[in-house]
GROMACS .gro file of C-alpha atoms in nm:
model
  116
    1MET     CA    1   2.880  -0.737   1.907
    2GLY     CA    2   3.036  -0.520   1.638
    3LYS     CA    3   3.093  -0.150   1.646
    4SER     CA    4   2.774   0.049   1.596
    5ARG     CA    5   2.738   0.284   1.303
    6VAL     CA    6   2.607   0.634   1.357
    7LEU     CA    7   2.383   0.776   1.084
    8GLN     CA    8   2.273   1.133   1.040
    9ALA     CA    9   1.993   1.260   0.820
   10SER     CA   10   1.803   1.585   0.827
   11ILE     CA   11   1.428   1.568   0.788
   12THR     CA   12   1.188   1.848   0.703
   13GLY     CA   13   0.831   1.907   0.602
   14ASP     CA   14   0.585   1.618   0.603
   15LEU     CA   15   0.854   1.364   0.689
   16LYS     CA   16   0.940   1.561   1.002
   17LYS     CA   17   0.572   1.587   1.099
   18ASP     CA   18   0.518   1.215   1.042
   19PHE     CA   19   0.831   1.128   1.241
   20GLU     CA   20   0.717   1.346   1.530
   21ALA     CA   21   0.369   1.191   1.518
   22PHE     CA   22   0.527   0.844   1.530
   23GLN     CA   23   0.736   0.948   1.829
   24ALA     CA   24   0.429   1.086   2.005
   25GLN     CA   25   0.245   0.756   1.952
   26THR     CA   26   0.532   0.537   2.067
   27GLY     CA   27   0.703   0.759   2.323
   28MET     CA   28   1.042   0.682   2.164
   29ASN     CA   29   1.339   0.916   2.152
   30ASP     CA   30   1.498   1.013   1.817
   31SER     CA   31   1.743   0.722   1.810
   32ASP     CA   32   1.497   0.452   1.905
   33ALA     CA   33   1.229   0.581   1.665
   34ALA     CA   34   1.476   0.606   1.376
   35ARG     CA   35   1.612   0.258   1.451
   36ASP     CA   36   1.262   0.110   1.468
   37LEU     CA   37   1.151   0.273   1.142
   38LEU     CA   38   1.475   0.185   0.963
   39THR     CA   39   1.438  -0.179   1.069
   40LEU     CA   40   1.084  -0.190   0.934
   41ALA     CA   41   1.176  -0.015   0.608
   42LEU     CA   42   1.470  -0.246   0.543
   43ARG     CA   43   1.261  -0.553   0.618
   44ILE     CA   44   1.013  -0.434   0.352
   45LYS     CA   45   1.266  -0.312   0.095
   46LEU     CA   46   1.496  -0.614   0.119
   47ASN     CA   47   1.213  -0.862   0.068
   48THR     CA   48   1.341  -1.067  -0.225
   49SER     CA   49   1.123  -1.076  -0.533
   50GLU     CA   50   1.242  -1.433  -0.602
   51ASP     CA   51   1.031  -1.553  -0.313
   52ASP     CA   52   0.726  -1.728  -0.462
   53ARG     CA   53   0.517  -1.693  -0.150
   54PRO     CA   54   0.239  -1.432  -0.167
   55SER     CA   55   0.318  -1.106   0.008
   56ASN     CA   56   0.122  -0.991   0.311
   57ARG     CA   57  -0.051  -0.733   0.091
   58GLU     CA   58  -0.153  -1.002  -0.162
   59LEU     CA   59  -0.290  -1.217   0.119
   60LEU     CA   60  -0.484  -0.929   0.271
   61GLU     CA   61  -0.623  -0.832  -0.069
   62GLU     CA   62  -0.744  -1.187  -0.125
   63ILE     CA   63  -0.897  -1.201   0.224
   64TYR     CA   64  -1.072  -0.869   0.160
   65ARG     CA   65  -1.204  -0.995  -0.174
   66ARG     CA   66  -1.337  -1.317  -0.015
   67ILE     CA   67  -1.505  -1.127   0.268
   68ARG     CA   68  -1.679  -0.905   0.015
   69HIS     CA   69  -1.791  -1.217  -0.178
   70VAL     CA   70  -1.929  -1.376   0.137
   71SER     CA   71  -2.110  -1.055   0.231
   72THR     CA   72  -2.262  -1.034  -0.118
   73ASN     CA   73  -2.378  -1.395  -0.105
   74VAL     CA   74  -2.524  -1.356   0.243
   75ASN     CA   75  -2.725  -1.054   0.131
   76ILE     CA   76  -2.856  -1.236  -0.177
   77THR     CA   77  -2.933  -1.552   0.020
   78HIS     CA   78  -3.124  -1.355   0.280
   79THR     CA   79  -3.330  -1.189   0.008
   80GLU     CA   80  -3.394  -1.504  -0.192
   81VAL     CA   81  -3.479  -1.743   0.092
   82PHE     CA   82  -3.709  -1.521   0.290
   83SER     CA   83  -3.962  -1.799   0.229
   84GLY     CA   84  -3.921  -2.157   0.109
   85ALA     CA   85  -4.138  -2.093  -0.197
   86ASN     CA   86  -3.918  -1.805  -0.307
   87PHE     CA   87  -3.607  -2.017  -0.273
   88ASN     CA   88  -3.743  -2.295  -0.492
   89ASN     CA   89  -3.900  -2.062  -0.747
   90ASN     CA   90  -3.600  -1.831  -0.777
   91GLN     CA   91  -3.307  -2.072  -0.752
   92ALA     CA   92  -3.192  -2.031  -1.115
   93ALA     CA   93  -3.238  -1.655  -1.112
   94ALA     CA   94  -3.055  -1.632  -0.779
   95SER     CA   95  -2.759  -1.822  -0.925
   96GLU     CA   96  -2.733  -1.582  -1.218
   97ARG     CA   97  -2.775  -1.284  -0.989
   98ARG     CA   98  -2.503  -1.414  -0.759
   99LYS     CA   99  -2.260  -1.447  -1.051
  100ALA     CA  100  -2.339  -1.093  -1.164
  101GLN     CA  101  -2.300  -0.957  -0.810
  102LEU     CA  102  -1.966  -1.131  -0.762
  103GLY     CA  103  -1.841  -0.964  -1.080
  104THR     CA  104  -1.960  -0.628  -0.950
  105THR     CA  105  -1.798  -0.698  -0.614
  106ASP     CA  106  -1.468  -0.787  -0.781
  107LYS     CA  107  -1.479  -0.461  -0.977
  108LYS     CA  108  -1.544  -0.260  -0.660
  109VAL     CA  109  -1.263  -0.440  -0.475
  110ASP     CA  110  -1.020  -0.376  -0.762
  111GLU     CA  111  -1.114  -0.007  -0.765
  112PHE     CA  112  -1.069   0.015  -0.390
  113LEU     CA  113  -0.728  -0.153  -0.402
  114GLU     CA  114  -0.623   0.085  -0.682
  115GLY     CA  115  -0.713   0.379  -0.459
  116LYS     CA  116  -1.017   0.496  -0.656
   0.00000   0.00000   0.00000
């Protein structure tokens, strides 16, 4: 094992409050907390952009979008198939409504992911 490197950095304001909150949650001392956070930050920052695999965020966004689509479709299906006659009579209208709702759902998901 190589010689360890000692780092020093002063922290103030919100960063200090956040660091202290992290320590309170984990019960770590200054060194362990800084080491843990630095490891996480470097893992994120050094992630190569040449990697073609989707990032965790991209995967979670897609999962979130699909869950919203499924929820939308379940709500529409429940409404449209309350009786067999309604299902048969409203099948075409339900298809158009579903397409419109999915577009609305996509818009809402995009707004959410943009922080609006």
